[in-house]
């Protein structure tokens, strides 16, 4: 069985791709948290590094993130919005940890801020460095991550891009089917490999994920796809908007990565109707799909709670999941015998 073939993935859909893997039921422990400021509300995306979990909370009017410190079991706001020094200009949600150099990268899609992890642990919200990527011709769209001296993500004119921070140059790859205007209908989110020049991307409304590797002077893409987007893009009055139809399906919801494994929350559900409640329900899942960095399916974990996002402590194989409730919680799961 070949898992490197991008054009002919195994099975009829993502769930079928895992049909021959074992399912293991796991029970979690809720972590009691002391919250400073506004309570946790959305927990759209999160990532783990060295006792810290950074959580996206962009609906908060004052801060884009919450920082969960597992040493103290505390939650405090992080990433202040505004136009002042070191403040985020938009509700941008790009963040990633540089594990080797113990750094945190944040972006508001205009500026990139670099924080020292020890400073973050000590409550210092002042970045140690900042840089800006030229936004004129080659622009990233949506989520980006730091990958070993590169910023990696999707671009408006190409599906995959990598920006070399040191020499300020771009690598890019693959046209959008239907042209650049379809970029909005093909948005992906990324997570970086902890130490190598790799990243995994997943698409929330397209049945596709893939693994990127930067091999200068190009980007290698190992793609696993079961179809194309059902969304269309409408132009008018100098703007573009994504048009949703009744066949809209929620696909990949969240992804986490360790040195050896990729962990995916996958829905595959069509909302029962257009209500908020139906959409929230379709976005939640209680199955963790585990792959290696070649995209080979290894195992499925069935959790005792429905989750919205996940993060992984690769040193202890502890998976953290966020619930989506009136008062969202943080749940920990010990994953044993992954291979």
PDB file of N, CA and C in Angstrom, residues 88-189:
ATOM      1  N   UNK A  88      -1.969  43.918  18.534  1.00  0.00           N
ATOM      2  CA  UNK A  88      -2.424  43.275  17.302  1.00  0.00           C
ATOM      3  C   UNK A  88      -3.452  44.152  16.619  1.00  0.00           C
ATOM      4  N   UNK A  89      -3.234  44.395  15.321  1.00  0.00           N
ATOM      5  CA  UNK A  89      -4.093  45.310  14.578  1.00  0.00           C
ATOM      6  C   UNK A  89      -5.399  44.674  14.127  1.00  0.00           C
ATOM      7  N   UNK A  90      -5.476  43.374  14.157  1.00  0.00           N
ATOM      8  CA  UNK A  90      -6.683  42.698  13.681  1.00  0.00           C
ATOM      9  C   UNK A  90      -6.934  41.468  14.530  1.00  0.00           C
ATOM     10  N   UNK A  91      -8.013  40.754  14.214  1.00  0.00           N
ATOM     11  CA  UNK A  91      -8.335  39.514  14.914  1.00  0.00           C
ATOM     12  C   UNK A  91      -7.576  38.337  14.309  1.00  0.00           C
ATOM     13  N   UNK A  92      -6.385  38.592  13.782  1.00  0.00           N
ATOM     14  CA  UNK A  92      -5.576  37.522  13.217  1.00  0.00           C
ATOM     15  C   UNK A  92      -5.360  36.411  14.226  1.00  0.00           C
ATOM     16  N   UNK A  93      -5.265  35.191  13.743  1.00  0.00           N
ATOM     17  CA  UNK A  93      -5.192  34.063  14.668  1.00  0.00           C
ATOM     18  C   UNK A  93      -3.995  33.170  14.393  1.00  0.00           C
ATOM     19  N   UNK A  94      -2.946  33.694  13.762  1.00  0.00           N
ATOM     20  CA  UNK A  94      -1.786  32.874  13.460  1.00  0.00           C
ATOM     21  C   UNK A  94      -0.839  32.831  14.656  1.00  0.00           C
ATOM     22  N   UNK A  95      -0.502  31.647  15.105  1.00  0.00           N
ATOM     23  CA  UNK A  95       0.490  31.498  16.155  1.00  0.00           C
ATOM     24  C   UNK A  95       1.111  30.110  16.061  1.00  0.00           C
ATOM     25  N   UNK A  96       2.376  30.010  16.472  1.00  0.00           N
ATOM     26  CA  UNK A  96       3.060  28.722  16.469  1.00  0.00           C
ATOM     27  C   UNK A  96       4.281  28.810  17.362  1.00  0.00           C
ATOM     28  N   UNK A  97       4.687  27.663  17.884  1.00  0.00           N
ATOM     29  CA  UNK A  97       5.852  27.583  18.744  1.00  0.00           C
ATOM     30  C   UNK A  97       7.057  27.082  17.952  1.00  0.00           C
ATOM     31  N   UNK A  98       8.184  27.747  18.133  1.00  0.00           N
ATOM     32  CA  UNK A  98       9.469  27.268  17.644  1.00  0.00           C
ATOM     33  C   UNK A  98      10.083  26.457  18.786  1.00  0.00           C
ATOM     34  N   UNK A  99       9.947  25.137  18.716  1.00  0.00           N
ATOM     35  CA  UNK A  99      10.332  24.278  19.825  1.00  0.00           C
ATOM     36  C   UNK A  99      11.838  24.289  20.073  1.00  0.00           C
ATOM     37  N   UNK A 100      12.626  24.283  19.018  1.00  0.00           N
ATOM     38  CA  UNK A 100      14.080  24.209  19.190  1.00  0.00           C
ATOM     39  C   UNK A 100      14.652  25.458  19.846  1.00  0.00           C
ATOM     40  N   UNK A 101      14.142  26.627  19.461  1.00  0.00           N
ATOM     41  CA  UNK A 101      14.677  27.886  19.977  1.00  0.00           C
ATOM     42  C   UNK A 101      13.835  28.482  21.099  1.00  0.00           C
ATOM     43  N   UNK A 102      12.783  27.769  21.510  1.00  0.00           N
ATOM     44  CA  UNK A 102      11.913  28.176  22.618  1.00  0.00           C
ATOM     45  C   UNK A 102      11.358  29.585  22.387  1.00  0.00           C
ATOM     46  N   UNK A 103      10.701  29.731  21.230  1.00  0.00           N
ATOM     47  CA  UNK A 103      10.112  31.007  20.847  1.00  0.00           C
ATOM     48  C   UNK A 103       8.647  30.811  20.490  1.00  0.00           C
ATOM     49  N   UNK A 104       7.892  31.876  20.606  1.00  0.00           N
ATOM     50  CA  UNK A 104       6.497  31.920  20.191  1.00  0.00           C
ATOM     51  C   UNK A 104       6.355  32.959  19.085  1.00  0.00           C
ATOM     52  N   UNK A 105       5.733  32.571  17.978  1.00  0.00           N
ATOM     53  CA  UNK A 105       5.475  33.481  16.873  1.00  0.00           C
ATOM     54  C   UNK A 105       3.981  33.806  16.823  1.00  0.00           C
ATOM     55  N   UNK A 106       3.648  35.096  16.838  1.00  0.00           N
ATOM     56  CA  UNK A 106       2.274  35.566  16.680  1.00  0.00           C
ATOM     57  C   UNK A 106       2.197  36.462  15.452  1.00  0.00           C
ATOM     58  N   UNK A 107       1.029  36.508  14.820  1.00  0.00           N
ATOM     59  CA  UNK A 107       0.852  37.431  13.710  1.00  0.00           C
ATOM     60  C   UNK A 107      -0.574  37.957  13.663  1.00  0.00           C
ATOM     61  N   UNK A 108      -0.723  39.229  13.270  1.00  0.00           N
ATOM     62  CA  UNK A 108      -2.041  39.795  12.985  1.00  0.00           C
ATOM     63  C   UNK A 108      -2.246  39.897  11.480  1.00  0.00           C
ATOM     64  N   UNK A 109      -1.483  39.062  10.744  1.00  0.00           N
ATOM     65  CA  UNK A 109      -1.494  39.008   9.279  1.00  0.00           C
ATOM     66  C   UNK A 109      -0.838  40.228   8.641  1.00  0.00           C
ATOM     67  N   UNK A 110      -0.275  41.104   9.450  1.00  0.00           N
ATOM     68  CA  UNK A 110       0.518  42.225   8.946  1.00  0.00           C
ATOM     69  C   UNK A 110       1.906  42.179   9.575  1.00  0.00           C
ATOM     70  N   UNK A 111       1.929  42.215  10.913  1.00  0.00           N
ATOM     71  CA  UNK A 111       3.186  42.136  11.649  1.00  0.00           C
ATOM     72  C   UNK A 111       3.344  40.735  12.244  1.00  0.00           C
ATOM     73  N   UNK A 112       4.589  40.316  12.384  1.00  0.00           N
ATOM     74  CA  UNK A 112       4.925  39.071  13.055  1.00  0.00           C
ATOM     75  C   UNK A 112       5.726  39.406  14.317  1.00  0.00           C
ATOM     76  N   UNK A 113       5.284  38.888  15.449  1.00  0.00           N
ATOM     77  CA  UNK A 113       5.919  39.160  16.731  1.00  0.00           C
ATOM     78  C   UNK A 113       6.552  37.886  17.253  1.00  0.00           C
ATOM     79  N   UNK A 114       7.767  38.020  17.799  1.00  0.00           N
ATOM     80  CA  UNK A 114       8.510  36.872  18.303  1.00  0.00           C
ATOM     81  C   UNK A 114       8.730  37.052  19.807  1.00  0.00           C
ATOM     82  N   UNK A 115       8.274  36.065  20.589  1.00  0.00           N
ATOM     83  CA  UNK A 115       8.368  36.128  22.045  1.00  0.00           C
ATOM     84  C   UNK A 115       9.297  35.032  22.560  1.00  0.00           C
ATOM     85  N   UNK A 116      10.043  35.350  23.581  1.00  0.00           N
ATOM     86  CA  UNK A 116      10.830  34.360  24.300  1.00  0.00           C
ATOM     87  C   UNK A 116       9.911  33.611  25.269  1.00  0.00           C
ATOM     88  N   UNK A 117       9.957  32.288  25.224  1.00  0.00           N
ATOM     89  CA  UNK A 117       9.042  31.494  26.046  1.00  0.00           C
ATOM     90  C   UNK A 117       9.228  31.769  27.533  1.00  0.00           C
ATOM     91  N   UNK A 118      10.457  31.946  27.976  1.00  0.00           N
ATOM     92  CA  UNK A 118      10.684  32.228  29.391  1.00  0.00           C
ATOM     93  C   UNK A 118      10.046  33.556  29.791  1.00  0.00           C
ATOM     94  N   UNK A 119      10.115  34.544  28.896  1.00  0.00           N
ATOM     95  CA  UNK A 119       9.447  35.822  29.163  1.00  0.00           C
ATOM     96  C   UNK A 119       7.940  35.618  29.285  1.00  0.00           C
ATOM     97  N   UNK A 120       7.390  34.815  28.383  1.00  0.00           N
ATOM     98  CA  UNK A 120       5.944  34.552  28.397  1.00  0.00           C
ATOM     99  C   UNK A 120       5.545  33.879  29.706  1.00  0.00           C
ATOM    100  N   UNK A 121       6.344  32.901  30.141  1.00  0.00           N
ATOM    101  CA  UNK A 121       6.051  32.207  31.395  1.00  0.00           C
ATOM    102  C   UNK A 121       6.028  33.175  32.569  1.00  0.00           C
ATOM    103  N   UNK A 122       6.892  34.174  32.512  1.00  0.00           N
ATOM    104  CA  UNK A 122       7.011  35.140  33.608  1.00  0.00           C
ATOM    105  C   UNK A 122       6.035  36.308  33.494  1.00  0.00           C
ATOM    106  N   UNK A 123       5.115  36.226  32.537  1.00  0.00           N
ATOM    107  CA  UNK A 123       4.086  37.244  32.427  1.00  0.00           C
ATOM    108  C   UNK A 123       4.450  38.439  31.567  1.00  0.00           C
ATOM    109  N   UNK A 124       5.605  38.412  30.896  1.00  0.00           N
ATOM    110  CA  UNK A 124       6.024  39.516  30.036  1.00  0.00           C
ATOM    111  C   UNK A 124       5.387  39.374  28.660  1.00  0.00           C
ATOM    112  N   UNK A 125       4.610  40.355  28.240  1.00  0.00           N
ATOM    113  CA  UNK A 125       3.939  40.299  26.946  1.00  0.00           C
ATOM    114  C   UNK A 125       4.634  41.181  25.896  1.00  0.00           C
ATOM    115  N   UNK A 126       5.859  41.564  26.163  1.00  0.00           N
ATOM    116  CA  UNK A 126       6.609  42.354  25.197  1.00  0.00           C
ATOM    117  C   UNK A 126       7.447  41.440  24.320  1.00  0.00           C
ATOM    118  N   UNK A 127       7.306  41.503  22.983  1.00  0.00           N
ATOM    119  CA  UNK A 127       8.088  40.630  22.115  1.00  0.00           C
ATOM    120  C   UNK A 127       9.561  41.009  22.103  1.00  0.00           C
ATOM    121  N   UNK A 128      10.415  40.033  21.814  1.00  0.00           N
ATOM    122  CA  UNK A 128      11.843  40.303  21.703  1.00  0.00           C
ATOM    123  C   UNK A 128      12.221  40.745  20.290  1.00  0.00           C
ATOM    124  N   UNK A 129      11.324  40.501  19.324  1.00  0.00           N
ATOM    125  CA  UNK A 129      11.616  40.866  17.938  1.00  0.00           C
ATOM    126  C   UNK A 129      10.305  41.036  17.178  1.00  0.00           C
ATOM    127  N   UNK A 130      10.372  41.727  16.050  1.00  0.00           N
ATOM    128  CA  UNK A 130       9.203  41.925  15.200  1.00  0.00           C
ATOM    129  C   UNK A 130       9.664  42.086  13.764  1.00  0.00           C
ATOM    130  N   UNK A 131       8.896  41.580  12.809  1.00  0.00           N
ATOM    131  CA  UNK A 131       9.184  41.807  11.398  1.00  0.00           C
ATOM    132  C   UNK A 131       7.881  41.859  10.621  1.00  0.00           C
ATOM    133  N   UNK A 132       7.953  42.413   9.417  1.00  0.00           N
ATOM    134  CA  UNK A 132       6.780  42.567   8.556  1.00  0.00           C
ATOM    135  C   UNK A 132       7.082  41.959   7.196  1.00  0.00           C
ATOM    136  N   UNK A 133       6.124  41.233   6.638  1.00  0.00           N
ATOM    137  CA  UNK A 133       6.253  40.688   5.298  1.00  0.00           C
ATOM    138  C   UNK A 133       5.555  41.630   4.323  1.00  0.00           C
ATOM    139  N   UNK A 134       6.231  41.966   3.232  1.00  0.00           N
ATOM    140  CA  UNK A 134       5.669  42.862   2.224  1.00  0.00           C
ATOM    141  C   UNK A 134       4.316  42.330   1.751  1.00  0.00           C
ATOM    142  N   UNK A 135       3.286  43.154   1.858  1.00  0.00           N
ATOM    143  CA  UNK A 135       1.913  42.733   1.544  1.00  0.00           C
ATOM    144  C   UNK A 135       1.445  43.176   0.155  1.00  0.00           C
ATOM    145  N   UNK A 136       2.317  43.667  -0.678  1.00  0.00           N
ATOM    146  CA  UNK A 136       1.872  44.253  -1.943  1.00  0.00           C
ATOM    147  C   UNK A 136       1.481  43.212  -2.983  1.00  0.00           C
ATOM    148  N   UNK A 137       2.395  42.330  -3.342  1.00  0.00           N
ATOM    149  CA  UNK A 137       2.120  41.397  -4.429  1.00  0.00           C
ATOM    150  C   UNK A 137       1.888  39.965  -3.940  1.00  0.00           C
ATOM    151  N   UNK A 138       2.722  39.510  -3.020  1.00  0.00           N
ATOM    152  CA  UNK A 138       2.626  38.151  -2.532  1.00  0.00           C
ATOM    153  C   UNK A 138       2.141  38.189  -1.085  1.00  0.00           C
ATOM    154  N   UNK A 139       0.927  37.736  -0.876  1.00  0.00           N
ATOM    155  CA  UNK A 139       0.311  37.875   0.439  1.00  0.00           C
ATOM    156  C   UNK A 139      -0.154  36.525   0.964  1.00  0.00           C
ATOM    157  N   UNK A 140       0.109  36.295   2.255  1.00  0.00           N
ATOM    158  CA  UNK A 140      -0.465  35.128   2.906  1.00  0.00           C
ATOM    159  C   UNK A 140      -1.942  35.378   3.194  1.00  0.00           C
ATOM    160  N   UNK A 141      -2.692  34.287   3.238  1.00  0.00           N
ATOM    161  CA  UNK A 141      -4.123  34.360   3.506  1.00  0.00           C
ATOM    162  C   UNK A 141      -4.437  33.472   4.705  1.00  0.00           C
ATOM    163  N   UNK A 142      -4.910  34.085   5.780  1.00  0.00           N
ATOM    164  CA  UNK A 142      -5.328  33.289   6.926  1.00  0.00           C
ATOM    165  C   UNK A 142      -4.155  32.776   7.738  1.00  0.00           C
ATOM    166  N   UNK A 143      -4.282  31.540   8.201  1.00  0.00           N
ATOM    167  CA  UNK A 143      -3.366  30.954   9.166  1.00  0.00           C
ATOM    168  C   UNK A 143      -1.969  30.734   8.592  1.00  0.00           C
ATOM    169  N   UNK A 144      -0.932  31.106   9.353  1.00  0.00           N
ATOM    170  CA  UNK A 144       0.451  30.801   9.009  1.00  0.00           C
ATOM    171  C   UNK A 144       1.161  30.242  10.239  1.00  0.00           C
ATOM    172  N   UNK A 145       2.257  29.497  10.014  1.00  0.00           N
ATOM    173  CA  UNK A 145       3.051  28.951  11.109  1.00  0.00           C
ATOM    174  C   UNK A 145       4.531  29.150  10.818  1.00  0.00           C
ATOM    175  N   UNK A 146       5.327  29.125  11.878  1.00  0.00           N
ATOM    176  CA  UNK A 146       6.779  29.217  11.737  1.00  0.00           C
ATOM    177  C   UNK A 146       7.341  27.810  11.551  1.00  0.00           C
ATOM    178  N   UNK A 147       8.170  27.629  10.513  1.00  0.00           N
ATOM    179  CA  UNK A 147       8.779  26.335  10.221  1.00  0.00           C
ATOM    180  C   UNK A 147      10.270  26.539   9.972  1.00  0.00           C
ATOM    181  N   UNK A 148      11.086  26.451  11.036  1.00  0.00           N
ATOM    182  CA  UNK A 148      12.541  26.464  10.898  1.00  0.00           C
ATOM    183  C   UNK A 148      13.040  27.602  10.003  1.00  0.00           C
ATOM    184  N   UNK A 149      12.834  28.825  10.426  1.00  0.00           N
ATOM    185  CA  UNK A 149      13.257  30.071   9.752  1.00  0.00           C
ATOM    186  C   UNK A 149      12.384  30.458   8.565  1.00  0.00           C
ATOM    187  N   UNK A 150      11.271  29.759   8.358  1.00  0.00           N
ATOM    188  CA  UNK A 150      10.306  30.107   7.323  1.00  0.00           C
ATOM    189  C   UNK A 150       8.946  30.400   7.963  1.00  0.00           C
ATOM    190  N   UNK A 151       8.163  31.249   7.306  1.00  0.00           N
ATOM    191  CA  UNK A 151       6.740  31.374   7.595  1.00  0.00           C
ATOM    192  C   UNK A 151       6.006  30.630   6.496  1.00  0.00           C
ATOM    193  N   UNK A 152       5.125  29.706   6.874  1.00  0.00           N
ATOM    194  CA  UNK A 152       4.458  28.821   5.919  1.00  0.00           C
ATOM    195  C   UNK A 152       2.955  28.991   6.024  1.00  0.00           C
ATOM    196  N   UNK A 153       2.288  29.001   4.876  1.00  0.00           N
ATOM    197  CA  UNK A 153       0.838  29.096   4.851  1.00  0.00           C
ATOM    198  C   UNK A 153       0.320  29.140   3.428  1.00  0.00           C
ATOM    199  N   UNK A 154      -0.970  29.419   3.279  1.00  0.00           N
ATOM    200  CA  UNK A 154      -1.576  29.589   1.957  1.00  0.00           C
ATOM    201  C   UNK A 154      -1.471  31.051   1.545  1.00  0.00           C
ATOM    202  N   UNK A 155      -1.439  31.278   0.226  1.00  0.00           N
ATOM    203  CA  UNK A 155      -1.304  32.622  -0.298  1.00  0.00           C
ATOM    204  C   UNK A 155      -2.511  32.952  -1.171  1.00  0.00           C
ATOM    205  N   UNK A 156      -2.695  34.213  -1.472  1.00  0.00           N
ATOM    206  CA  UNK A 156      -3.818  34.601  -2.314  1.00  0.00           C
ATOM    207  C   UNK A 156      -3.627  34.152  -3.757  1.00  0.00           C
ATOM    208  N   UNK A 157      -2.390  34.110  -4.230  1.00  0.00           N
ATOM    209  CA  UNK A 157      -2.166  33.765  -5.627  1.00  0.00           C
ATOM    210  C   UNK A 157      -1.666  32.341  -5.823  1.00  0.00           C
ATOM    211  N   UNK A 158      -1.249  31.657  -4.741  1.00  0.00           N
ATOM    212  CA  UNK A 158      -0.803  30.266  -4.800  1.00  0.00           C
ATOM    213  C   UNK A 158      -1.327  29.523  -3.583  1.00  0.00           C
ATOM    214  N   UNK A 159      -1.504  28.210  -3.734  1.00  0.00           N
ATOM    215  CA  UNK A 159      -2.071  27.440  -2.632  1.00  0.00           C
ATOM    216  C   UNK A 159      -1.106  27.298  -1.462  1.00  0.00           C
ATOM    217  N   UNK A 160       0.196  27.216  -1.742  1.00  0.00           N
ATOM    218  CA  UNK A 160       1.168  26.983  -0.681  1.00  0.00           C
ATOM    219  C   UNK A 160       2.332  27.950  -0.837  1.00  0.00           C
ATOM    220  N   UNK A 161       2.754  28.537   0.285  1.00  0.00           N
ATOM    221  CA  UNK A 161       3.853  29.474   0.251  1.00  0.00           C
ATOM    222  C   UNK A 161       4.752  29.324   1.463  1.00  0.00           C
ATOM    223  N   UNK A 162       6.028  29.685   1.285  1.00  0.00           N
ATOM    224  CA  UNK A 162       6.995  29.682   2.384  1.00  0.00           C
ATOM    225  C   UNK A 162       7.869  30.915   2.233  1.00  0.00           C
ATOM    226  N   UNK A 163       7.925  31.723   3.281  1.00  0.00           N
ATOM    227  CA  UNK A 163       8.691  32.963   3.284  1.00  0.00           C
ATOM    228  C   UNK A 163       9.942  32.784   4.121  1.00  0.00           C
ATOM    229  N   UNK A 164      11.100  32.994   3.513  1.00  0.00           N
ATOM    230  CA  UNK A 164      12.371  32.894   4.206  1.00  0.00           C
ATOM    231  C   UNK A 164      12.605  34.182   4.993  1.00  0.00           C
ATOM    232  N   UNK A 165      12.574  34.090   6.314  1.00  0.00           N
ATOM    233  CA  UNK A 165      12.685  35.278   7.157  1.00  0.00           C
ATOM    234  C   UNK A 165      14.042  35.949   6.974  1.00  0.00           C
ATOM    235  N   UNK A 166      15.108  35.154   6.791  1.00  0.00           N
ATOM    236  CA  UNK A 166      16.453  35.710   6.729  1.00  0.00           C
ATOM    237  C   UNK A 166      16.718  36.503   5.460  1.00  0.00           C
ATOM    238  N   UNK A 167      16.351  35.951   4.301  1.00  0.00           N
ATOM    239  CA  UNK A 167      16.630  36.678   3.050  1.00  0.00           C
ATOM    240  C   UNK A 167      15.401  37.300   2.401  1.00  0.00           C
ATOM    241  N   UNK A 168      14.241  37.210   3.106  1.00  0.00           N
ATOM    242  CA  UNK A 168      13.014  37.882   2.684  1.00  0.00           C
ATOM    243  C   UNK A 168      12.575  37.463   1.279  1.00  0.00           C
ATOM    244  N   UNK A 169      12.697  36.162   0.998  1.00  0.00           N
ATOM    245  CA  UNK A 169      12.282  35.641  -0.308  1.00  0.00           C
ATOM    246  C   UNK A 169      11.176  34.607  -0.145  1.00  0.00           C
ATOM    247  N   UNK A 170      10.426  34.358  -1.213  1.00  0.00           N
ATOM    248  CA  UNK A 170       9.295  33.439  -1.191  1.00  0.00           C
ATOM    249  C   UNK A 170       9.559  32.189  -2.013  1.00  0.00           C
ATOM    250  N   UNK A 171       9.044  31.073  -1.523  1.00  0.00           N
ATOM    251  CA  UNK A 171       8.819  29.881  -2.326  1.00  0.00           C
ATOM    252  C   UNK A 171       7.308  29.711  -2.411  1.00  0.00           C
ATOM    253  N   UNK A 172       6.799  29.279  -3.551  1.00  0.00           N
ATOM    254  CA  UNK A 172       5.361  29.008  -3.627  1.00  0.00           C
ATOM    255  C   UNK A 172       5.081  27.886  -4.602  1.00  0.00           C
ATOM    256  N   UNK A 173       3.857  27.364  -4.519  1.00  0.00           N
ATOM    257  CA  UNK A 173       3.523  26.166  -5.300  1.00  0.00           C
ATOM    258  C   UNK A 173       2.025  26.046  -5.507  1.00  0.00           C
ATOM    259  N   UNK A 174       1.600  25.668  -6.685  1.00  0.00           N
ATOM    260  CA  UNK A 174       0.259  25.222  -7.060  1.00  0.00           C
ATOM    261  C   UNK A 174      -0.766  26.345  -7.205  1.00  0.00           C
ATOM    262  N   UNK A 175      -1.392  26.364  -8.368  1.00  0.00           N
ATOM    263  CA  UNK A 175      -2.469  27.310  -8.646  1.00  0.00           C
ATOM    264  C   UNK A 175      -3.757  26.842  -7.979  1.00  0.00           C
ATOM    265  N   UNK A 176      -4.663  27.788  -7.714  1.00  0.00           N
ATOM    266  CA  UNK A 176      -6.013  27.445  -7.261  1.00  0.00           C
ATOM    267  C   UNK A 176      -6.850  27.017  -8.468  1.00  0.00           C
ATOM    268  N   UNK A 177      -7.544  25.909  -8.317  1.00  0.00           N
ATOM    269  CA  UNK A 177      -8.461  25.498  -9.373  1.00  0.00           C
ATOM    270  C   UNK A 177      -9.591  26.527  -9.464  1.00  0.00           C
ATOM    271  N   UNK A 178      -9.713  27.160 -10.631  1.00  0.00           N
ATOM    272  CA  UNK A 178     -10.687  28.233 -10.802  1.00  0.00           C
ATOM    273  C   UNK A 178     -10.067  29.610 -10.704  1.00  0.00           C
ATOM    274  N   UNK A 179      -8.744  29.667 -10.437  1.00  0.00           N
ATOM    275  CA  UNK A 179      -8.064  30.955 -10.396  1.00  0.00           C
ATOM    276  C   UNK A 179      -7.906  31.511  -8.999  1.00  0.00           C
ATOM    277  N   UNK A 180      -7.156  32.633  -8.861  1.00  0.00           N
ATOM    278  CA  UNK A 180      -6.859  33.205  -7.537  1.00  0.00           C
ATOM    279  C   UNK A 180      -8.081  33.579  -6.720  1.00  0.00           C
ATOM    280  N   UNK A 181      -9.212  33.920  -7.384  1.00  0.00           N
ATOM    281  CA  UNK A 181     -10.401  34.306  -6.618  1.00  0.00           C
ATOM    282  C   UNK A 181     -10.924  33.158  -5.764  1.00  0.00           C
ATOM    283  N   UNK A 182     -10.550  31.912  -6.100  1.00  0.00           N
ATOM    284  CA  UNK A 182     -11.018  30.763  -5.327  1.00  0.00           C
ATOM    285  C   UNK A 182     -10.210  30.539  -4.056  1.00  0.00           C
ATOM    286  N   UNK A 183      -9.241  31.412  -3.800  1.00  0.00           N
ATOM    287  CA  UNK A 183      -8.456  31.285  -2.571  1.00  0.00           C
ATOM    288  C   UNK A 183      -9.345  31.321  -1.338  1.00  0.00           C
ATOM    289  N   UNK A 184     -10.356  32.189  -1.354  1.00  0.00           N
ATOM    290  CA  UNK A 184     -11.239  32.310  -0.193  1.00  0.00           C
ATOM    291  C   UNK A 184     -12.038  31.040   0.068  1.00  0.00           C
ATOM    292  N   UNK A 185     -12.288  30.253  -0.965  1.00  0.00           N
ATOM    293  CA  UNK A 185     -13.069  29.027  -0.820  1.00  0.00           C
ATOM    294  C   UNK A 185     -12.195  27.820  -0.522  1.00  0.00           C
ATOM    295  N   UNK A 186     -10.882  28.037  -0.438  1.00  0.00           N
ATOM    296  CA  UNK A 186      -9.951  26.939  -0.199  1.00  0.00           C
ATOM    297  C   UNK A 186      -9.011  27.243   0.962  1.00  0.00           C
ATOM    298  N   UNK A 187      -9.544  27.832   2.006  1.00  0.00           N
ATOM    299  CA  UNK A 187      -8.684  28.196   3.130  1.00  0.00           C
ATOM    300  C   UNK A 187      -8.277  26.958   3.939  1.00  0.00           C
ATOM    301  N   UNK A 188      -7.003  26.970   4.350  1.00  0.00           N
ATOM    302  CA  UNK A 188      -6.448  25.860   5.115  1.00  0.00           C
ATOM    303  C   UNK A 188      -5.844  26.376   6.410  1.00  0.00           C
ATOM    304  N   UNK A 189      -5.724  25.497   7.400  1.00  0.00           N
ATOM    305  CA  UNK A 189      -5.008  25.840   8.612  1.00  0.00           C
ATOM    306  C   UNK A 189      -3.852  24.862   8.784  1.00  0.00           C
TER     307      UNK A 189
END
